């Protein structure tokens, strides 16, 4: 939503430490390195940084506060149902008993409530809802970046401004429209909605990345007589892979974790994603923690893995202004 | 055709997914192939590249938003014009007063607390040995869905009646018991329950604040830091007089971004309390009024209110970005 791109990179080794890839130019351009600091100098700085034990203590307290809730639910999901009802998860360390029964029940339980079916729904919703908006946004961003036309900047600002429309404001008319077309309660309605809601941010972000590509590359290809499609696929796409990856992670997390769109357009059981099922479970069987805890982790495992594996790209997207509100 | 709209087995669903993607790729390829002929006028490729996205945005965002604004002036039958009645209702009725007050609390507390904690933490772990791991721990909640986060926290707030032989299973109530206090119904008693919901959003947003601010801190030129250190500035003095002023633009961007996200958040309230017990906020009340209660007029008015609340924050945010770019 906003640009935090006003943060110039520090020195390259800082960027690597920080898990942030260098925000240098694309292949074939040189990145001007910052000043290198000697190791000894940096060690000395680090020592002066956190000399106080209070500072370390504060950092540890925050880290513990932030991880304990998740850890508690994770441990709970592996405890037998009776234990969960009778004692807190912290007693697990004194008296450990581990079971996979909760996961079995949640994943393969009765046909209507099994998470396996909803897991499939989430996958089926997410893949097209990531691929389609990115493709359309790439094409649009290309037009905004490299095709001259009258009213270009005006139209681009309009697209950017659409990011501020809360999706709540569009739901009822969209639902009415889908009903008229007979699409409501099908995957098509969910895909279409996610695609629409993703476009403003995707176009904005990818356009920002495209503007970093040196004009001379495009001009040279034009001189050789390449058309738009050739330039797009041969010249731009290979350079944009990291940018596409960072937006893809954003969009993936956004769609996989979304509740509002899934609830509004995919209320029928054959389409509902995991989040809808989990929210329902929290409402109807709020005290059955053996199901809730296992269900929560079934729904969290995919985004967590993706996130941890591709954190670097995600951070890069964040710093380039990819914040979906 | 029926299969495409009502897939009910796993195989069918996956098939529909593949069909959808192939269809999309096919159509897109055809369009690109058609528009990219040298002999065609210049506007044809432009329409091919830009047309689909613009058409979707007009259909899915512009037109519905306009419809909703109109709908907010209509009664629940979506025919009769009622002027400003819906707006009068959401601004004056007691239940809605609570909703607006709660929304204000969310928008004030979440950005400030999340940014403060994120900033302090970013400074504390900056250039330490465990920096990467320490950051990942705080960052991880961002990957968790709001529904998942709500369940994690509901479990922290879990209440068991205060009777002999009954042990608390919620961490927070257990801490109270250990301290000798009676356990509390954290999510049921207004006005405090709203604060316990707000805590969840803070928990999620802190990682974002920390990431952006950490990058900003790393971008502070070393000579400024060095000069302050040579002048004998202590850690606290460095933080207050060098670090914070240097990254002020980034702080503003983070606060406004979190504020916008907070205004629209719906999942937490919906999952944890369903908006009952005086915890509802505008984004959730919109859903309750529009769908379960069948009051599209009121729902539309709430959606418009949400829009009106977001706009000034966005405009301020854009201005700040412009200012910080001019400074460079």
XYZ file of C-alpha atoms in Angstrom:
653
model
C 0.000 0.000 0.000
C 2.758 2.387 0.805
C 6.305 2.853 -0.199
C 9.026 2.221 2.237
C 11.400 2.330 -0.705
C 12.880 5.524 0.639
C 15.331 3.404 2.541
C 18.613 3.259 0.695
C 20.619 0.102 1.278
C 23.423 0.213 3.775
C 26.583 -1.667 3.020
C 26.275 -5.027 1.231
C 27.272 -7.112 4.219
C 24.548 -5.494 6.260
C 22.034 -6.446 3.653
C 23.100 -10.033 3.722
C 22.970 -10.169 7.515
C 19.554 -8.676 7.470
C 18.186 -11.316 5.135
C 17.552 -8.574 2.633
C 18.859 -9.209 -0.869
C 20.822 -6.396 -2.404
C 18.541 -3.923 -3.997
C 20.924 -3.504 -6.846
C 20.040 -3.127 -10.458
C 19.242 -6.122 -12.605
C 21.829 -8.230 -14.336
C 24.228 -6.281 -16.449
C 24.183 -3.180 -14.284
C 26.670 -2.458 -11.573
C 25.805 -1.873 -7.980
C 27.915 0.716 -6.253
C 29.009 -0.917 -3.039
C 28.869 0.985 0.217
C 31.865 1.402 2.478
C 33.159 -1.885 3.783
C 33.857 -2.082 7.455
C 36.555 -4.259 8.906
C 35.455 -7.164 11.047
C 37.204 -5.837 14.127
C 35.474 -2.514 13.815
C 32.111 -4.196 13.513
C 32.707 -6.408 16.500
C 33.588 -3.340 18.530
C 30.361 -1.677 17.441
C 28.331 -4.711 18.334
C 29.855 -4.697 21.797
C 28.874 -1.111 22.433
C 25.399 -1.792 21.116
C 24.142 -4.273 23.639
C 26.449 -3.754 26.533
C 23.604 -3.469 28.979
C 22.114 -6.684 30.370
C 18.772 -4.867 30.639
C 18.666 -4.494 26.877
C 19.264 -8.203 26.358
C 16.641 -9.009 28.969
C 14.084 -6.762 27.253
C 14.756 -8.429 23.906
C 14.372 -11.896 25.425
C 11.125 -10.904 27.185
C 9.611 -9.628 23.927
C 10.720 -12.751 22.056
C 9.198 -15.019 24.721
C 5.947 -13.042 24.798
C 5.685 -13.330 21.025
C 6.370 -17.059 20.777
C 4.639 -18.516 23.847
C 1.026 -18.309 22.596
C 1.844 -20.252 19.423
C 3.987 -22.752 21.285
C 1.162 -23.370 23.755
C -1.301 -24.215 21.022
C 1.256 -26.370 19.203
C 1.923 -28.462 22.315
C -1.817 -28.697 22.954
C -2.443 -30.090 19.495
C -0.290 -33.137 20.364
C -1.844 -33.829 23.782
C -4.646 -36.346 24.438
C -8.116 -34.810 24.632
C -8.635 -35.582 28.321
C -5.332 -34.035 29.312
C -6.201 -30.872 27.407
C -9.464 -30.542 29.320
C -7.967 -31.220 32.725
C -4.686 -29.374 32.812
C -2.803 -26.560 31.161
C -0.317 -27.221 28.355
C 2.575 -26.157 30.607
C 2.115 -29.354 32.635
C 3.209 -31.226 29.509
C 6.865 -30.720 30.391
C 6.421 -32.487 33.724
C 4.180 -35.225 32.385
C 4.567 -35.606 28.628
C 2.114 -37.770 26.700
C 2.026 -37.367 22.957
C -0.670 -38.391 20.523
C -1.521 -37.823 16.879
C -5.207 -38.590 17.476
C -6.279 -34.943 17.260
C -4.708 -34.570 13.827
C -6.234 -37.824 12.650
C -9.657 -36.750 13.786
C -9.371 -33.329 12.212
C -7.922 -34.482 8.893
C -9.957 -37.585 8.222
C -12.951 -37.035 10.530
C -16.530 -37.299 9.302
C -16.885 -36.362 5.646
C -18.545 -32.997 6.162
C -16.101 -31.691 8.697
C -12.836 -33.247 7.565
C -10.143 -30.699 7.031
C -8.731 -32.674 4.115
C -11.559 -31.530 1.830
C -11.185 -27.918 2.931
C -7.449 -28.148 2.451
C -8.075 -29.093 -1.180
C -10.457 -26.132 -1.474
C -7.783 -23.794 -0.157
C -5.275 -25.116 -2.705
C -7.774 -24.912 -5.559
C -8.678 -21.348 -4.578
C -5.108 -20.181 -4.052
C -3.234 -21.349 -7.161
C -5.316 -19.515 -9.777
C -5.820 -16.577 -7.389
C -2.040 -16.122 -7.400
C -1.247 -16.909 -11.062
C -4.022 -14.925 -12.727
C -3.651 -11.538 -11.001
C 0.129 -11.622 -11.349
C -0.111 -12.289 -15.090
C -2.663 -9.538 -15.662
C -0.747 -7.114 -13.455
C 2.502 -7.828 -15.298
C 0.880 -6.982 -18.610
C -0.694 -3.815 -17.227
C 2.519 -2.749 -15.487
C 4.376 -3.248 -18.752
C 1.939 -0.952 -20.524
C 2.305 1.703 -17.823
C 6.079 1.465 -17.862
C 6.963 1.091 -21.530
C 4.077 2.112 -23.783
C 3.601 5.858 -24.185
C 0.015 6.994 -24.329
C -1.943 10.079 -23.410
C -3.306 10.099 -19.871
C -0.834 7.444 -18.772
C 0.183 8.982 -15.450
C -3.395 9.941 -14.726
C -4.615 6.394 -15.237
C -1.749 4.993 -13.184
C -2.618 7.245 -10.247
C -6.233 6.106 -10.550
C -5.190 2.448 -10.334
C -2.949 3.242 -7.375
C -5.803 5.070 -5.669
C -8.065 2.015 -5.983
C -5.948 0.357 -3.320
C -7.727 2.430 -0.712
C -11.152 0.999 -1.496
C -11.864 -1.364 1.409
C -13.091 -4.632 -0.055
C -16.105 -4.438 2.220
C -17.431 -1.648 0.054
C -17.607 -3.886 -3.030
C -18.959 -7.134 -1.626
C -22.725 -6.732 -1.816
C -22.878 -5.487 -5.436
C -20.396 -8.160 -6.513
C -22.439 -10.861 -4.826
C -25.584 -9.614 -6.583
C -23.754 -9.701 -9.912
C -22.443 -13.244 -9.369
C -25.938 -14.374 -8.461
C -27.257 -13.016 -11.743
C -24.580 -14.905 -13.657
C -25.110 -18.068 -11.645
C -21.505 -18.023 -10.456
C -22.071 -17.513 -6.754
C -20.953 -20.346 -4.516
C -18.487 -21.580 -7.143
C -14.719 -21.314 -7.364
C -15.061 -18.883 -10.261
C -16.590 -16.211 -8.054
C -13.803 -16.573 -5.478
C -11.035 -16.514 -8.119
C -12.491 -13.503 -9.843
C -12.870 -11.589 -6.575
C -9.346 -12.323 -5.396
C -7.993 -11.354 -8.819
C -9.785 -8.017 -8.743
C -8.751 -7.192 -5.188
C -5.111 -8.030 -5.894
C -4.707 -5.994 -9.072
C -4.135 -2.443 -7.756
C -1.315 -3.427 -5.443
C 0.184 -5.893 -7.922
C 0.258 -3.340 -10.735
C 1.750 -0.701 -8.466
C 4.467 -2.972 -7.093
C 5.458 -4.587 -10.379
C 5.495 -1.198 -12.058
C 7.920 0.040 -9.390
C 10.194 -2.909 -10.069
C 9.949 -2.417 -13.832
C 10.995 1.211 -13.555
C 14.294 0.003 -12.084
C 15.155 -1.684 -15.352
C 17.450 0.486 -17.477
C 15.678 2.098 -20.422
C 18.614 1.339 -22.689
C 17.884 -2.389 -22.545
C 14.362 -1.862 -23.828
C 15.461 0.703 -26.413
C 18.111 -1.662 -27.738
C 15.573 -4.447 -28.158
C 13.241 -2.028 -29.954
C 16.021 -1.020 -32.341
C 16.427 -4.685 -33.185
C 12.789 -4.684 -34.227
C 11.375 -6.638 -31.314
C 7.652 -6.208 -30.672
C 6.064 -5.660 -27.274
C 5.475 -9.346 -26.655
C 9.066 -10.273 -27.457
C 10.424 -7.531 -25.217
C 8.064 -8.539 -22.445
C 8.980 -12.216 -22.469
C 12.613 -12.116 -23.577
C 13.942 -8.987 -21.913
C 11.757 -8.100 -18.952
C 10.476 -11.345 -17.532
C 13.881 -12.882 -16.725
C 14.874 -9.717 -14.871
C 11.633 -9.580 -12.925
C 11.767 -13.046 -11.390
C 12.662 -11.822 -7.877
C 9.955 -9.158 -8.015
C 7.380 -11.667 -9.170
C 8.459 -14.049 -6.430
C 8.014 -11.430 -3.747
C 4.576 -10.471 -4.911
C 3.589 -14.101 -5.377
C 4.388 -14.803 -1.723
C 2.340 -11.815 -0.674
C -0.607 -12.830 -2.713
C -0.280 -16.458 -1.660
C -0.337 -15.580 2.048
C -3.129 -13.114 1.479
C -5.390 -15.556 -0.342
C -4.586 -18.607 1.783
C -5.232 -16.682 4.993
C -8.241 -14.705 3.809
C -11.548 -15.122 5.584
C -13.788 -12.324 4.332
C -13.756 -13.195 0.621
C -14.038 -16.918 1.326
C -16.953 -16.350 3.662
C -18.807 -14.037 1.312
C -18.372 -15.811 -2.022
C -17.464 -19.354 -1.081
C -19.930 -20.065 1.669
C -20.899 -23.396 0.179
C -19.071 -26.393 1.626
C -17.603 -27.462 -1.702
C -15.762 -24.178 -2.076
C -15.094 -22.963 1.479
C -11.387 -22.625 2.309
C -9.768 -23.807 5.545
C -10.101 -20.430 7.230
C -13.879 -20.479 6.874
C -14.053 -23.977 8.344
C -11.724 -23.038 11.184
C -13.688 -19.902 11.999
C -16.883 -21.950 12.060
C -15.306 -24.499 14.365
C -14.209 -21.736 16.732
C -17.775 -20.479 16.811
C -19.664 -23.745 17.163
C -17.246 -25.924 19.109
C -15.219 -23.259 20.855
C -14.298 -25.458 23.807
C -13.063 -28.491 21.857
C -9.455 -27.491 21.958
C -8.169 -30.841 20.720
C -9.901 -30.156 17.389
C -9.303 -26.423 17.289
C -5.584 -26.667 17.992
C -4.918 -29.389 15.438
C -7.161 -27.669 12.887
C -5.354 -24.381 13.361
C -2.000 -25.992 12.669
C -3.287 -27.891 9.644
C -4.330 -24.547 8.194
C -1.082 -22.835 9.214
C 1.482 -25.363 8.049
C 1.541 -24.395 4.377
C 1.880 -20.627 4.817
C 4.469 -21.136 7.568
C 6.650 -23.333 5.365
C 6.346 -20.995 2.389
C 7.066 -18.031 4.589
C 10.131 -19.473 6.275
C 11.560 -20.800 3.030
C 11.055 -17.561 1.110
C 11.322 -14.978 3.869
C 14.000 -13.082 1.972
C 11.686 -12.352 -0.951
C 8.838 -11.492 1.355
C 10.918 -8.901 3.189
C 12.053 -7.463 -0.098
C 8.465 -7.023 -1.197
C 7.613 -5.444 2.135
C 10.392 -2.897 1.802
C 9.406 -2.064 -1.753
C 6.023 -1.045 -0.514
C 3.975 -4.161 -0.846
C 1.697 -3.802 2.116
C -1.795 -4.995 1.570
C -4.199 -3.339 3.934
C -20.705 -26.904 -17.764
C -22.374 -28.104 -14.587
C -19.153 -29.771 -13.510
C -17.279 -26.500 -13.834
C -19.682 -24.783 -11.445
C -20.282 -27.618 -8.983
C -17.161 -29.674 -8.511
C -17.533 -31.804 -5.423
C -14.811 -34.440 -5.436
C -11.143 -33.670 -5.049
C -10.348 -34.837 -8.577
C -13.103 -32.680 -10.050
C -11.946 -29.631 -8.102
C -8.368 -30.042 -9.287
C -9.620 -30.547 -12.824
C -11.636 -27.323 -12.643
C -8.568 -25.526 -11.330
C -6.441 -26.735 -14.257
C -9.188 -25.864 -16.743
C -9.394 -22.361 -15.309
C -5.665 -21.775 -15.542
C -5.381 -23.228 -19.037
C -8.355 -21.196 -20.192
C -6.788 -18.056 -18.805
C -3.386 -18.779 -20.342
C -4.986 -19.630 -23.677
C -7.061 -16.472 -23.857
C -4.154 -14.282 -22.756
C -1.800 -15.846 -25.293
C -4.369 -15.370 -28.048
C -4.870 -11.729 -27.153
C -1.127 -11.032 -27.078
C -0.594 -12.804 -30.371
C -3.377 -10.775 -31.984
C -2.305 -7.357 -30.758
C 1.390 -7.624 -31.466
C 1.461 -7.188 -35.212
C 3.647 -4.405 -36.582
C 0.941 -3.427 -39.103
C -1.679 -2.548 -36.478
C -2.230 0.974 -35.094
C -0.418 1.841 -31.873
C -3.410 1.698 -29.564
C -4.133 -1.975 -30.249
C -1.245 -3.457 -28.240
C -1.982 -0.962 -25.491
C -5.546 -2.230 -25.198
C -4.294 -5.809 -25.226
C -1.852 -5.218 -22.376
C -3.898 -2.845 -20.277
C -7.472 -3.713 -21.201
C -8.086 -6.842 -19.107
C -6.806 -5.314 -15.866
C -8.653 -2.026 -16.327
C -11.877 -3.801 -17.287
C -11.698 -5.973 -14.165
C -11.000 -2.989 -11.933
C -13.948 -1.075 -13.326
C -16.226 -4.095 -12.975
C -15.034 -5.253 -9.570
C -13.998 -2.128 -7.686
C -15.238 1.099 -9.249
C -18.768 0.075 -10.140
C -19.496 -1.864 -6.904
C -18.113 0.978 -4.806
C -20.437 3.409 -6.562
C -23.361 0.983 -6.102
C -22.593 0.684 -2.405
C -22.510 4.446 -1.956
C -25.955 4.635 -3.604
C -27.158 1.665 -1.565
C -26.249 3.436 1.643
C -29.053 5.910 0.928
C -31.633 3.139 0.445
C -33.791 1.103 2.808
C -33.347 -2.648 3.267
C -35.546 -3.415 0.246
C -32.813 -1.687 -1.836
C -35.480 0.283 -3.699
C -36.805 3.038 -1.437
C -34.669 6.123 -1.005
C -34.303 7.054 2.643
C -31.827 9.915 2.435
C -29.395 9.997 5.309
C -31.358 7.672 7.619
C -28.770 4.877 7.540
C -26.012 7.310 8.402
C -28.119 8.789 11.175
C -28.614 5.274 12.551
C -24.923 4.366 12.605
C -23.937 7.700 14.111
C -26.546 7.982 16.837
C -27.799 4.573 18.008
C -26.182 3.262 21.163
C -25.019 -0.034 19.738
C -23.290 1.738 16.871
C -21.762 4.290 19.231
C -19.922 1.398 20.861
C -18.826 0.154 17.445
C -17.384 3.544 16.511
C -15.689 3.948 19.881
C -14.128 0.476 19.613
C -12.905 1.248 16.099
C -11.251 4.418 17.393
C -9.554 2.399 20.151
C -8.242 -0.127 17.621
C -6.906 2.539 15.283
C -5.183 4.422 18.086
C -3.704 1.515 20.000
C -2.621 -1.035 17.398
C -0.354 1.231 15.296
C 1.251 3.003 18.261
C 1.964 -0.055 20.386
C 3.018 -2.289 17.481
C 5.356 0.397 16.119
C 6.841 1.162 19.533
C 7.538 -2.487 20.339
C 8.790 -3.172 16.813
C 11.147 -0.201 16.962
C 12.568 -1.041 20.387
C 13.053 -4.659 19.402
C 14.704 -3.725 16.099
C 17.196 -1.547 17.974
C 17.829 -4.184 20.636
C 18.635 -7.034 18.290
C 20.386 -4.933 15.642
C 23.803 -6.433 14.832
C 23.673 -9.026 17.587
C 24.630 -12.630 17.010
C 21.044 -13.860 17.071
C 19.590 -11.137 14.914
C 18.155 -13.380 12.220
C 16.529 -15.853 14.555
C 15.278 -13.116 16.881
C 13.623 -11.333 13.988
C 12.047 -14.483 12.590
C 10.362 -15.194 15.931
C 8.622 -11.822 15.938
C 7.985 -11.913 12.215
C 6.324 -15.314 12.112
C 2.834 -14.183 13.220
C 2.585 -12.356 9.887
C 2.406 -15.707 8.108
C -0.388 -16.968 10.332
C -3.923 -16.279 9.226
C -5.892 -13.915 11.413
C -8.256 -16.787 12.120
C -5.366 -18.967 13.284
C -4.003 -16.116 15.402
C -7.433 -15.613 16.944
C -7.561 -19.262 17.959
C -4.051 -19.126 19.409
C -5.074 -16.191 21.579
C -8.492 -17.524 22.465
C -6.616 -20.371 24.036
C -4.436 -17.959 26.017
C -7.614 -16.310 27.344
C -9.437 -19.609 28.046
C -11.497 -19.496 31.255
C -12.441 -22.323 33.597
C -14.842 -21.728 36.510
C -13.120 -20.955 39.779
C -13.959 -24.129 41.726
C -11.857 -26.471 43.829
C -10.408 -29.274 41.735
C -10.768 -27.343 38.458
C -7.453 -26.335 36.953
C -7.156 -23.438 34.538
C -6.081 -24.335 31.009
C -5.667 -20.779 29.730
C -2.201 -19.396 30.341
C -3.318 -15.930 31.386
C -5.826 -17.209 33.955
C -3.246 -19.633 35.309
C -0.875 -16.704 35.833
C -3.644 -14.881 37.725
C -4.249 -17.931 39.883
C -0.542 -18.265 40.613
C -0.558 -14.616 41.653
C -3.517 -15.309 43.936
C -6.190 -13.514 41.899
C -9.483 -15.052 40.718
C -9.599 -16.089 37.026
C -11.323 -13.689 34.615
C -13.640 -14.016 31.607
C -11.298 -12.009 29.407
C -13.463 -12.025 26.295
C -16.865 -11.504 27.903
C -16.567 -8.408 30.072
C -16.735 -5.047 28.319
C -14.978 -2.678 28.037
C -11.786 -4.636 28.760
C -12.474 -7.435 26.270
C -11.828 -5.057 23.363
C -8.297 -4.542 24.665
C -7.701 -8.284 24.710
C -8.752 -8.457 21.054
C -6.543 -5.503 20.205
C -3.597 -7.386 21.712
C -3.949 -10.010 18.947
C -3.622 -7.437 16.178
C -0.627 -5.863 17.910
C 0.965 -9.296 18.115
C 0.536 -9.733 14.356
C 1.595 -6.246 13.222
C 4.720 -5.842 15.347
C 6.716 -8.030 12.966
C 5.907 -5.753 10.056
C 6.895 -2.639 11.995
C 10.124 -4.279 13.131
C 11.109 -5.334 9.600
C 10.629 -1.971 7.943
C 12.152 0.001 10.825
C 15.090 -2.360 11.069
C 15.905 -1.726 7.419
C 15.633 2.010 8.071
C 17.985 1.768 11.054
C 20.549 -0.091 8.979
C 20.389 2.710 6.431
C 21.436 5.413 8.893
C 24.887 6.584 7.741
C 27.634 5.244 9.982
C 29.366 8.599 10.348
C 26.317 10.051 12.131
C 26.368 7.178 14.603
C 30.116 7.435 14.942
C 29.990 11.188 15.600
C 27.339 10.760 18.290
C 29.374 8.043 19.922
C 32.526 10.184 19.919
C 30.489 12.943 21.580
C 29.914 10.445 24.368
C 26.233 9.700 23.776
C 24.975 6.725 25.769
C 22.687 4.015 24.376
C 19.494 5.801 25.404
C 20.693 9.148 24.127
C 21.656 7.538 20.805
C 18.209 6.034 20.475
C 16.287 9.201 21.269
C 18.469 11.797 19.552
C 19.986 9.946 16.603
C 18.087 6.789 15.682
C 14.488 7.977 16.014
C 14.908 11.349 14.251
C 16.849 9.703 11.411
C 14.089 7.209 10.657
C 11.087 9.447 11.303
C 9.709 9.108 7.728
C 9.798 5.320 7.993
C 8.037 5.458 11.361
C 5.234 7.553 9.900
C 4.830 5.170 6.965
C 4.678 2.174 9.313
C 2.127 3.797 11.630
C -0.179 4.852 8.805
C 0.092 1.490 7.055
C -0.800 -0.415 10.208
C -3.638 2.024 10.881
C -5.143 1.272 7.465
C -4.836 -2.469 7.956
C -6.377 -2.192 11.407
C -9.403 -0.288 10.146
C -10.256 -3.100 7.762
C -9.600 -6.034 10.077
C -12.571 -8.309 10.419
C -11.367 -11.837 11.143
C -10.222 -11.306 14.745
C -13.467 -9.917 16.088
C -15.489 -12.358 14.038
C -13.580 -15.432 15.248
C -13.051 -14.507 18.888
C -16.347 -12.963 19.951
C -18.481 -12.765 16.794
C -18.778 -9.060 17.579
C -20.846 -9.800 20.693
C -20.271 -8.494 24.231
C -19.666 -4.972 22.954
C -16.558 -5.810 20.929
C -17.751 -5.109 17.381
C -15.864 -2.719 15.104
C -16.951 -1.108 11.828
C -15.351 -3.733 9.554
C -17.114 -6.551 11.406
C -20.415 -4.767 11.941
C -20.586 -4.251 8.180
C -20.619 -8.013 7.693
C -23.102 -8.679 10.505
C -25.545 -6.054 9.220
C -25.192 -6.957 5.533
C -25.461 -10.719 5.698
C -26.780 -12.312 8.905
C -29.090 -9.403 9.764
C -30.118 -8.596 6.183
C -29.658 -4.841 6.504
C -27.745 -3.992 3.302
C -28.503 -0.281 3.665
C -26.897 -0.081 7.106
C -24.062 -2.340 5.947
C -23.417 -0.080 2.958
C -23.372 3.000 5.188
C -20.805 1.292 7.417
C -18.687 0.371 4.387
C -18.783 3.985 3.219
C -17.836 5.108 6.738
C -14.862 2.759 6.587
C -13.848 4.292 3.265
C -14.182 7.818 4.671
C -12.000 6.858 7.636
C -9.297 5.312 5.436
C -8.953 8.160 2.928
C -7.383 10.838 5.161
C -4.842 8.325 6.484
C -3.871 7.371 2.933
C -3.584 10.959 1.788
C -1.383 11.762 4.770
C 0.703 8.705 4.032
C 1.222 9.723 0.392
C 2.174 13.243 1.456
C 4.728 11.886 3.892
C 6.214 9.689 1.178
C 6.499 12.677 -1.133
C 8.155 14.744 1.605
C 10.681 12.077 2.451
C 11.516 11.676 -1.236
C 12.088 15.418 -1.594
C 14.423 15.370 1.380
C 16.701 12.873 -0.262
